[in-house]
Amino acid sequence: MIQEEVWLIEPSGPLRGDVEVRGSKNAVSKHMVAAMLGSGESTIANAPEVGEVGITAAMLEALGIHVEINGAEIRIEPGPEIRPRVPDAFTGLNRIPILMLGPLLHLAGEAFVPLVGGDPIGRRPIDFHVEALRAMGAEVEVGDGGVYAKAKRLNGTRIELPYPSVGATETILMSAVLAEGKTVIKNAAMEPEVVELALFLQRMGGRIELSPDRRIVIEGVGHLRGASTWLAGDRIEAFSYLAAGLVTGGEVRVHGCAQDRLVTAITTLARMGAQFDINDEYVCATAPPAGLRAAAVSTDTHPGFMTDWQTPLMVLFTQSQGMSVLHETVFENRLVYVPALQTMGCEIEVFDQCLGGPACRYHDTNAKHSAVVRGVSKLRGADVTLPDIRAGFSGVLAAAVADGVSTLRGVHHIERGYHRPYEQFASLGLNIRRQR
């Protein structure tokens, strides 16, 4: 039995230096799926070296699609025969299989994908995906082992999403580009990663129009070709390293992620007192001598404060002056990481009420989706297990300012979603070492 790797972290003062972020984990795997639809080779450049890429590549290879990974470049080309079944071995690893249903229906006329997985941050139901495919003419059955679908041809239709789900919008995009006729998505997600996927499909020959009021119009075409793209910088990773500099009283210059992908994050941190140096090369944030101020922040769909930014923000709150409030409105169980931070001395209390913002869709549920954070908390080193990708990064930030050595378990989560995080933190001066 292989013993899992842990990270031992000892505070070493302010973190300083430069970090170059690559393309988004949330974008690269979706582009890999979209490349299934091209008649030739597609190239995805500036790809991060994250576990998610390897998992998605293995799925595609199992379907008969050739994948070649060479550092930051991924080449994908469909083989002569596409197998319509994603093997059961991929059950629960991530949420990518559900996005393969539409492409497989176009390529093979049928599809089976195992049950989806991913981080335990709350219900991320597949209902929207299933109903969209049914509306486009597919027969879809959801069983205990997975989802089976078949269709001779998908047809364009009008689909209004009950919530602007990123995954469901991506499913419809990749199903509609080769469907017969026009598809209109109302209440679509408009996150930068969704727009980036739409632009890639357009390069492949898709006809896509981004309209006002969360509306996307797709006119189906007869075939798509391979295409090349350069992934934009990961805005989650960029914010996370800005927070690393701020929480330790240091200064991290983040390269590779344009300012326009961080607009709301920058303004939020500026309201807390952070001072910024922004140019075409990097974004840099520093805390004033008196420290950061408390804040009340609600997460939201784009262009709001994104849910993946709130985990490093929570640690930042513990080192800011006063009482801060975090209101999570996207996932009802996103605060699953709070007990690990509490073990390290973070003074955080969670509530099922909507605090710090207007009532959200979880206001009449038992979901613990709001947190009140007391700063400045004196943190202590501890032995903690990290439950998911973003929580993992927050654990590193807490350990970086704690008194004593911390042992972080479950670090494979961080490596699934961040490009070489161990090396990045070491380069910023963090006293970090691996142990099995």
Short mmCIF file of C-alpha atoms in Angstrom, two decimals:
data_model
loop_
_atom_site.label_atom_id
_atom_site.label_comp_id
_atom_site.label_asym_id
_atom_site.label_seq_id
_atom_site.Cartn_x
_atom_site.Cartn_y
_atom_site.Cartn_z
CA MET A 1 0.00 0.00 0.00
CA ILE A 2 1.42 3.40 -1.02
CA GLN A 3 1.58 5.85 1.85
CA GLU A 4 0.04 9.18 0.99
CA GLU A 5 2.29 12.20 0.79
CA VAL A 6 1.88 14.96 3.36
CA TRP A 7 3.31 18.47 3.49
CA LEU A 8 5.05 19.81 6.55
CA ILE A 9 4.89 23.59 6.73
CA GLU A 10 6.63 25.93 9.13
CA PRO A 11 6.04 29.69 8.96
CA SER A 12 9.00 31.49 7.46
CA GLY A 13 7.83 35.08 7.40
CA PRO A 14 6.41 37.11 4.51
CA LEU A 15 6.08 35.35 1.17
CA ARG A 16 7.70 37.33 -1.62
CA GLY A 17 8.44 36.80 -5.26
CA ASP A 18 6.92 36.15 -8.65
CA VAL A 19 4.40 33.51 -9.71
CA GLU A 20 3.51 32.70 -13.31
CA VAL A 21 0.05 31.19 -13.63
CA ARG A 22 -0.97 29.05 -16.56
CA GLY A 23 -4.37 28.27 -18.02
CA SER A 24 -7.29 27.43 -15.79
CA LYS A 25 -7.99 23.93 -14.50
CA ASN A 26 -11.65 24.76 -15.08
CA ALA A 27 -10.94 25.57 -18.74
CA VAL A 28 -8.35 23.06 -19.89
CA SER A 29 -10.42 19.91 -19.29
CA LYS A 30 -13.46 21.44 -21.06
CA HIS A 31 -11.30 22.35 -24.07
CA MET A 32 -10.01 18.78 -24.13
CA VAL A 33 -13.59 17.50 -24.35
CA ALA A 34 -14.48 20.04 -27.05
CA ALA A 35 -11.49 18.84 -29.10
CA MET A 36 -13.31 15.51 -29.46
CA LEU A 37 -15.60 17.21 -31.97
CA GLY A 38 -12.93 18.32 -34.44
CA SER A 39 -12.20 16.40 -37.64
CA GLY A 40 -8.45 16.99 -37.19
CA GLU A 41 -5.87 17.70 -34.53
CA SER A 42 -6.44 20.40 -31.93
CA THR A 43 -3.74 22.05 -29.85
CA ILE A 44 -4.24 23.56 -26.40
CA ALA A 45 -1.31 25.71 -25.26
CA ASN A 46 -0.47 27.21 -21.85
CA ALA A 47 -2.07 24.20 -20.17
CA PRO A 48 -1.42 23.76 -16.45
CA GLU A 49 0.30 20.66 -15.11
CA VAL A 50 -2.53 19.51 -12.86
CA GLY A 51 -4.02 16.14 -12.01
CA GLU A 52 -7.25 17.04 -13.79
CA VAL A 53 -5.45 17.01 -17.15
CA GLY A 54 -4.18 13.48 -16.64
CA ILE A 55 -7.59 12.19 -15.59
CA THR A 56 -9.31 13.78 -18.59
CA ALA A 57 -6.61 12.53 -20.98
CA ALA A 58 -7.07 8.98 -19.72
CA MET A 59 -10.83 9.22 -20.30
CA LEU A 60 -10.33 10.46 -23.86
CA GLU A 61 -7.81 7.71 -24.62
CA ALA A 62 -10.31 5.13 -23.36
CA LEU A 63 -12.81 6.50 -25.90
CA GLY A 64 -10.38 6.12 -28.81
CA ILE A 65 -9.09 9.69 -28.92
CA HIS A 66 -5.36 10.28 -29.15
CA VAL A 67 -3.91 12.64 -26.55
CA GLU A 68 -0.31 13.84 -26.42
CA ILE A 69 0.85 15.98 -23.51
CA ASN A 70 4.15 17.80 -23.83
CA GLY A 71 4.63 20.20 -20.93
CA ALA A 72 2.26 23.13 -21.43
CA GLU A 73 0.95 21.85 -24.77
CA ILE A 74 -1.78 19.26 -25.31
CA ARG A 75 -2.52 17.77 -28.72
CA ILE A 76 -5.79 15.93 -29.27
CA GLU A 77 -7.02 14.07 -32.34
CA PRO A 78 -10.03 11.74 -32.60
CA GLY A 79 -9.18 8.22 -33.77
CA PRO A 80 -10.93 6.30 -36.56
CA GLU A 81 -13.32 4.57 -34.17
CA ILE A 82 -14.90 6.23 -31.15
CA ARG A 83 -15.97 4.01 -28.27
CA PRO A 84 -19.17 5.41 -26.69
CA ARG A 85 -18.55 4.28 -23.11
CA VAL A 86 -16.47 6.02 -20.46
CA PRO A 87 -15.17 3.14 -18.31
CA ASP A 88 -16.53 2.65 -14.81
CA ALA A 89 -13.00 3.11 -13.44
CA PHE A 90 -13.53 6.87 -13.80
CA THR A 91 -16.57 6.89 -11.51
CA GLY A 92 -16.48 9.80 -9.09
CA LEU A 93 -13.07 11.18 -10.07
CA ASN A 94 -14.36 14.48 -11.46
CA ARG A 95 -17.32 16.02 -13.28
CA ILE A 96 -15.91 15.80 -16.80
CA PRO A 97 -17.78 12.61 -17.93
CA ILE A 98 -21.17 14.37 -17.93
CA LEU A 99 -19.78 16.90 -20.43
CA MET A 100 -18.90 14.05 -22.81
CA LEU A 101 -22.51 12.98 -23.36
CA GLY A 102 -23.27 15.49 -26.11
CA PRO A 103 -20.01 14.99 -28.04
CA LEU A 104 -20.36 11.20 -27.84
CA LEU A 105 -23.93 11.39 -29.16
CA HIS A 106 -22.61 13.28 -32.19
CA LEU A 107 -19.71 10.89 -32.72
CA ALA A 108 -21.27 7.53 -31.88
CA GLY A 109 -25.05 8.00 -31.61
CA GLU A 110 -25.00 6.75 -28.04
CA ALA A 111 -23.10 7.34 -24.82
CA PHE A 112 -22.59 5.99 -21.33
CA VAL A 113 -20.79 7.96 -18.64
CA PRO A 114 -20.30 6.91 -14.99
CA LEU A 115 -21.48 8.93 -12.05
CA VAL A 116 -19.74 12.24 -11.65
CA GLY A 117 -17.57 13.27 -8.73
CA GLY A 118 -15.37 16.20 -7.82
CA ASP A 119 -14.93 18.20 -4.65
CA PRO A 120 -17.51 17.64 -1.86
CA ILE A 121 -18.67 21.26 -1.88
CA GLY A 122 -22.39 20.64 -2.25
CA ARG A 123 -24.94 19.27 -4.64
CA ARG A 124 -24.00 19.81 -8.26
CA PRO A 125 -26.88 17.90 -9.83
CA ILE A 126 -26.85 16.64 -13.40
CA ASP A 127 -30.55 17.43 -13.87
CA PHE A 128 -29.86 20.53 -16.00
CA HIS A 129 -27.56 18.52 -18.28
CA VAL A 130 -30.04 15.67 -18.66
CA GLU A 131 -33.05 17.88 -19.29
CA ALA A 132 -31.14 19.93 -21.87
CA LEU A 133 -30.16 16.81 -23.82
CA ARG A 134 -33.72 15.52 -23.66
CA ALA A 135 -34.97 18.85 -24.96
CA MET A 136 -32.60 18.41 -27.90
CA GLY A 137 -34.10 15.03 -28.72
CA ALA A 138 -31.90 12.55 -26.87
CA GLU A 139 -33.23 9.61 -24.92
CA VAL A 140 -31.52 9.74 -21.54
CA GLU A 141 -31.68 7.24 -18.67
CA VAL A 142 -30.07 7.91 -15.31
CA GLY A 143 -29.23 4.79 -13.35
CA ASP A 144 -27.31 3.86 -10.23
CA GLY A 145 -24.12 3.32 -12.22
CA GLY A 146 -24.26 6.27 -14.56
CA VAL A 147 -26.06 7.96 -17.44
CA TYR A 148 -26.95 6.32 -20.75
CA ALA A 149 -28.08 8.36 -23.75
CA LYS A 150 -28.80 7.78 -27.41
CA ALA A 151 -29.89 9.93 -30.33
CA LYS A 152 -29.77 9.67 -34.09
CA ARG A 153 -29.40 13.43 -34.29
CA LEU A 154 -29.65 16.25 -31.78
CA ASN A 155 -31.94 19.15 -32.69
CA GLY A 156 -31.67 22.81 -31.78
CA THR A 157 -34.17 24.15 -29.29
CA ARG A 158 -34.77 26.87 -26.70
CA ILE A 159 -33.46 26.08 -23.23
CA GLU A 160 -33.90 28.28 -20.17
CA LEU A 161 -31.70 27.21 -17.28
CA PRO A 162 -33.24 27.52 -13.79
CA TYR A 163 -29.81 28.73 -12.60
CA PRO A 164 -26.84 29.98 -14.68
CA SER A 165 -24.92 26.73 -14.25
CA VAL A 166 -21.43 26.71 -15.77
CA GLY A 167 -21.42 22.96 -16.41
CA ALA A 168 -24.90 22.87 -17.96
CA THR A 169 -24.08 25.83 -20.21
CA GLU A 170 -20.95 24.01 -21.38
CA THR A 171 -22.91 20.81 -22.04
CA ILE A 172 -25.40 22.70 -24.20
CA LEU A 173 -22.64 24.53 -26.09
CA MET A 174 -20.86 21.30 -26.99
CA SER A 175 -24.13 19.58 -27.88
CA ALA A 176 -25.61 22.43 -29.90
CA VAL A 177 -22.66 23.24 -32.20
CA LEU A 178 -23.33 20.14 -34.33
CA ALA A 179 -27.09 19.92 -33.75
CA GLU A 180 -29.69 20.45 -36.47
CA GLY A 181 -30.92 24.05 -36.36
CA LYS A 182 -30.62 26.84 -33.82
CA THR A 183 -30.28 26.52 -30.05
CA VAL A 184 -30.93 29.43 -27.69
CA ILE A 185 -29.71 29.25 -24.08
CA LYS A 186 -31.44 31.66 -21.72
CA ASN A 187 -30.00 32.39 -18.27
CA ALA A 188 -26.67 30.99 -19.43
CA ALA A 189 -23.49 31.16 -17.36
CA MET A 190 -21.15 33.85 -18.70
CA GLU A 191 -18.00 33.09 -16.71
CA PRO A 192 -14.73 33.83 -18.55
CA GLU A 193 -14.08 30.08 -18.84
CA VAL A 194 -17.45 29.58 -20.57
CA VAL A 195 -16.74 32.39 -23.03
CA GLU A 196 -13.27 30.95 -23.61
CA LEU A 197 -14.83 27.58 -24.50
CA ALA A 198 -17.30 29.27 -26.85
CA LEU A 199 -14.41 31.06 -28.61
CA PHE A 200 -12.56 27.76 -29.04
CA LEU A 201 -15.66 26.15 -30.56
CA GLN A 202 -15.95 29.16 -32.87
CA ARG A 203 -12.35 28.59 -34.00
CA MET A 204 -13.35 25.02 -34.77
CA GLY A 205 -16.10 26.32 -37.06
CA GLY A 206 -19.00 26.70 -34.65
CA ARG A 207 -21.49 29.53 -35.06
CA ILE A 208 -22.02 31.10 -31.66
CA GLU A 209 -23.44 34.47 -30.68
CA LEU A 210 -23.11 35.90 -27.19
CA SER A 211 -26.14 38.11 -26.62
CA PRO A 212 -27.11 40.42 -23.74
CA ASP A 213 -29.03 39.23 -20.71
CA ARG A 214 -27.27 35.87 -20.35
CA ARG A 215 -28.39 34.59 -23.74
CA ILE A 216 -26.27 32.44 -26.07
CA VAL A 217 -27.39 31.55 -29.59
CA ILE A 218 -25.80 28.59 -31.38
CA GLU A 219 -26.48 27.73 -35.02
CA GLY A 220 -25.65 24.09 -35.67
CA VAL A 221 -23.13 23.27 -38.42
CA GLY A 222 -22.35 20.08 -40.33
CA HIS A 223 -18.86 19.50 -39.00
CA LEU A 224 -16.07 21.06 -36.94
CA ARG A 225 -12.35 21.09 -37.63
CA GLY A 226 -9.41 20.96 -35.28
CA ALA A 227 -8.18 24.29 -33.89
CA SER A 228 -5.46 25.79 -31.71
CA THR A 229 -5.81 28.02 -28.68
CA TRP A 230 -3.78 29.59 -25.87
CA LEU A 231 -5.53 29.33 -22.52
CA ALA A 232 -5.95 32.53 -20.53
CA GLY A 233 -4.45 32.66 -17.03
CA ASP A 234 -6.22 30.99 -14.11
CA ARG A 235 -8.03 33.70 -12.15
CA ILE A 236 -8.54 31.40 -9.15
CA GLU A 237 -4.84 30.63 -8.88
CA ALA A 238 -3.95 34.29 -9.40
CA PHE A 239 -6.19 35.43 -6.55
CA SER A 240 -4.93 32.63 -4.31
CA TYR A 241 -1.30 33.76 -4.62
CA LEU A 242 -2.24 37.42 -4.14
CA ALA A 243 -3.88 36.31 -0.89
CA ALA A 244 -0.74 34.36 0.05
CA GLY A 245 1.31 37.53 -0.14
CA LEU A 246 -1.24 39.59 1.78
CA VAL A 247 -1.89 37.10 4.59
CA THR A 248 1.84 36.78 5.38
CA GLY A 249 2.56 40.50 5.08
CA GLY A 250 4.58 39.90 1.94
CA GLU A 251 4.31 40.76 -1.72
CA VAL A 252 3.59 38.33 -4.55
CA ARG A 253 3.62 39.51 -8.16
CA VAL A 254 1.27 37.39 -10.22
CA HIS A 255 2.09 37.11 -13.92
CA GLY A 256 0.00 35.51 -16.65
CA CYS A 257 -3.50 36.53 -15.55
CA ALA A 258 -4.90 39.71 -17.03
CA GLN A 259 -6.43 42.38 -14.82
CA ASP A 260 -9.84 42.03 -16.48
CA ARG A 261 -10.18 38.51 -15.04
CA LEU A 262 -9.66 39.84 -11.51
CA VAL A 263 -11.75 43.03 -11.50
CA THR A 264 -14.12 42.10 -8.65
CA ALA A 265 -11.37 40.43 -6.63
CA ILE A 266 -9.11 43.47 -6.86
CA THR A 267 -11.88 45.84 -5.78
CA THR A 268 -12.82 43.58 -2.86
CA LEU A 269 -9.24 43.48 -1.58
CA ALA A 270 -8.82 47.23 -2.15
CA ARG A 271 -11.86 47.87 0.09
CA MET A 272 -10.05 45.89 2.79
CA GLY A 273 -7.10 48.26 2.45
CA ALA A 274 -4.85 46.34 0.07
CA GLN A 275 -2.66 48.48 -2.17
CA PHE A 276 -2.13 47.43 -5.76
CA ASP A 277 0.53 47.70 -8.41
CA ILE A 278 -1.03 46.69 -11.74
CA ASN A 279 0.49 46.80 -15.19
CA ASP A 280 0.48 44.72 -18.37
CA GLU A 281 3.03 42.30 -16.89
CA TYR A 282 1.68 41.50 -13.44
CA VAL A 283 -0.76 42.22 -10.62
CA CYS A 284 0.69 42.78 -7.17
CA ALA A 285 -1.01 43.44 -3.82
CA THR A 286 0.45 44.55 -0.47
CA ALA A 287 -1.16 45.14 2.90
CA PRO A 288 -0.81 48.52 4.66
CA PRO A 289 1.33 48.72 7.84
CA ALA A 290 -1.80 48.72 10.02
CA GLY A 291 -3.10 45.56 8.37
CA LEU A 292 -6.21 44.80 6.35
CA ARG A 293 -9.73 45.73 7.41
CA ALA A 294 -12.70 43.40 7.85
CA ALA A 295 -15.29 43.08 5.08
CA ALA A 296 -18.63 41.54 4.17
CA VAL A 297 -18.54 39.55 0.93
CA SER A 298 -21.15 37.49 -0.93
CA THR A 299 -20.13 35.07 -3.65
CA ASP A 300 -22.07 35.08 -6.90
CA THR A 301 -22.02 34.04 -10.52
CA HIS A 302 -19.83 36.09 -12.88
CA PRO A 303 -19.20 39.01 -12.75
CA GLY A 304 -19.67 38.71 -8.99
CA PHE A 305 -17.12 37.52 -6.44
CA MET A 306 -16.51 33.94 -7.52
CA THR A 307 -17.06 31.06 -5.14
CA ASP A 308 -13.54 29.68 -5.67
CA TRP A 309 -12.05 32.92 -4.34
CA GLN A 310 -13.71 32.65 -0.95
CA THR A 311 -11.49 29.93 0.54
CA PRO A 312 -8.25 31.99 0.52
CA LEU A 313 -10.33 35.04 1.44
CA MET A 314 -11.55 33.24 4.58
CA VAL A 315 -7.98 32.85 5.81
CA LEU A 316 -7.32 36.48 4.92
CA PHE A 317 -10.34 37.45 7.05
CA THR A 318 -8.77 35.71 10.08
CA GLN A 319 -5.75 38.03 9.78
CA SER A 320 -7.75 41.22 9.15
CA GLN A 321 -8.85 43.71 11.81
CA GLY A 322 -12.42 43.15 13.04
CA MET A 323 -15.39 40.93 12.24
CA SER A 324 -15.83 39.80 8.65
CA VAL A 325 -18.79 38.04 7.03
CA LEU A 326 -18.75 35.59 4.13
CA HIS A 327 -22.01 34.64 2.40
CA GLU A 328 -21.72 31.70 -0.02
CA THR A 329 -24.56 31.65 -2.57
CA VAL A 330 -23.28 29.24 -5.24
CA PHE A 331 -22.66 25.93 -3.41
CA GLU A 332 -24.47 25.04 -0.20
CA ASN A 333 -21.62 22.97 1.28
CA ARG A 334 -18.65 25.07 0.22
CA LEU A 335 -17.74 25.76 3.87
CA VAL A 336 -16.85 22.11 4.43
CA TYR A 337 -13.24 23.16 4.97
CA VAL A 338 -13.96 25.40 7.98
CA PRO A 339 -13.38 22.68 10.67
CA ALA A 340 -9.79 22.24 9.43
CA LEU A 341 -9.19 25.97 9.80
CA GLN A 342 -10.84 25.98 13.23
CA THR A 343 -8.40 23.27 14.31
CA MET A 344 -5.62 25.70 13.42
CA GLY A 345 -7.13 28.43 15.60
CA CYS A 346 -9.23 30.32 13.05
CA GLU A 347 -12.15 31.93 14.87
CA ILE A 348 -14.95 31.13 12.42
CA GLU A 349 -18.61 30.41 13.12
CA VAL A 350 -20.94 29.15 10.39
CA PHE A 351 -24.69 29.79 10.08
CA ASP A 352 -27.58 28.61 7.94
CA GLN A 353 -28.89 32.20 7.58
CA CYS A 354 -28.02 34.56 4.76
CA LEU A 355 -25.56 37.00 6.32
CA GLY A 356 -23.75 39.85 4.64
CA GLY A 357 -26.01 40.04 1.60
CA PRO A 358 -29.56 39.59 0.29
CA ALA A 359 -31.35 36.27 0.74
CA CYS A 360 -30.05 33.61 -1.63
CA ARG A 361 -31.49 30.33 -2.87
CA TYR A 362 -30.35 28.58 0.35
CA HIS A 363 -32.16 30.93 2.72
CA ASP A 364 -34.87 28.42 3.62
CA THR A 365 -32.61 25.39 3.91
CA ASN A 366 -30.38 23.92 6.59
CA ALA A 367 -27.26 24.60 4.53
CA LYS A 368 -24.46 26.22 6.54
CA HIS A 369 -23.55 28.81 3.94
CA SER A 370 -22.60 31.93 5.89
CA ALA A 371 -19.60 32.51 8.13
CA VAL A 372 -18.62 35.16 10.65
CA VAL A 373 -14.86 35.47 11.10
CA ARG A 374 -13.06 37.19 13.96
CA GLY A 375 -9.74 38.81 13.20
CA VAL A 376 -6.97 38.90 14.10
CA SER A 377 -6.94 35.21 15.05
CA LYS A 378 -3.74 33.71 16.49
CA LEU A 379 -3.21 30.55 14.47
CA ARG A 380 -1.36 27.45 15.61
CA GLY A 381 0.24 24.58 13.76
CA ALA A 382 -1.90 21.45 13.53
CA ASP A 383 -2.34 18.11 11.79
CA VAL A 384 -5.25 18.59 9.38
CA THR A 385 -6.81 16.77 6.45
CA LEU A 386 -7.76 18.88 3.44
CA PRO A 387 -11.14 17.94 1.90
CA ASP A 388 -10.89 19.57 -1.57
CA ILE A 389 -8.78 21.63 -3.96
CA ARG A 390 -9.59 25.15 -2.79
CA ALA A 391 -9.72 24.17 0.87
CA GLY A 392 -6.28 22.68 0.39
CA PHE A 393 -4.82 26.00 -0.67
CA SER A 394 -6.46 27.76 2.28
CA GLY A 395 -4.83 25.22 4.59
CA VAL A 396 -1.41 26.15 3.22
CA LEU A 397 -2.14 29.86 3.79
CA ALA A 398 -3.21 29.23 7.39
CA ALA A 399 -0.11 27.10 7.99
CA ALA A 400 2.06 29.90 6.57
CA VAL A 401 1.02 32.25 9.41
CA ALA A 402 0.49 29.70 12.20
CA ASP A 403 2.68 29.36 15.27
CA GLY A 404 4.50 26.06 14.84
CA VAL A 405 4.67 23.27 12.29
CA SER A 406 1.56 22.10 10.43
CA THR A 407 1.03 18.70 8.83
CA LEU A 408 -1.29 18.88 5.83
CA ARG A 409 -2.87 15.68 4.56
CA GLY A 410 -4.84 15.29 1.35
CA VAL A 411 -2.39 17.50 -0.57
CA HIS A 412 -3.20 15.53 -3.75
CA HIS A 413 -6.31 17.72 -3.91
CA ILE A 414 -4.16 20.85 -4.28
CA GLU A 415 -2.05 19.21 -7.00
CA ARG A 416 -5.21 18.24 -8.88
CA GLY A 417 -6.14 21.89 -9.31
CA TYR A 418 -3.03 24.10 -9.02
CA HIS A 419 0.02 24.16 -11.29
CA ARG A 420 3.05 22.88 -9.33
CA PRO A 421 1.90 24.39 -6.01
CA TYR A 422 4.70 22.87 -3.93
CA GLU A 423 7.36 24.42 -6.16
CA GLN A 424 5.53 27.74 -6.32
CA PHE A 425 5.29 28.06 -2.54
CA ALA A 426 8.92 27.04 -2.08
CA SER A 427 9.99 29.71 -4.60
CA LEU A 428 8.14 32.34 -2.53
CA GLY A 429 10.16 31.43 0.55
CA LEU A 430 7.75 29.13 2.42
CA ASN A 431 9.44 26.51 4.57
CA ILE A 432 7.70 23.48 3.08
CA ARG A 433 8.80 19.87 2.73
CA ARG A 434 7.28 16.62 1.55
CA GLN A 435 6.96 13.52 3.70
CA ARG A 436 5.44 10.08 3.25
#
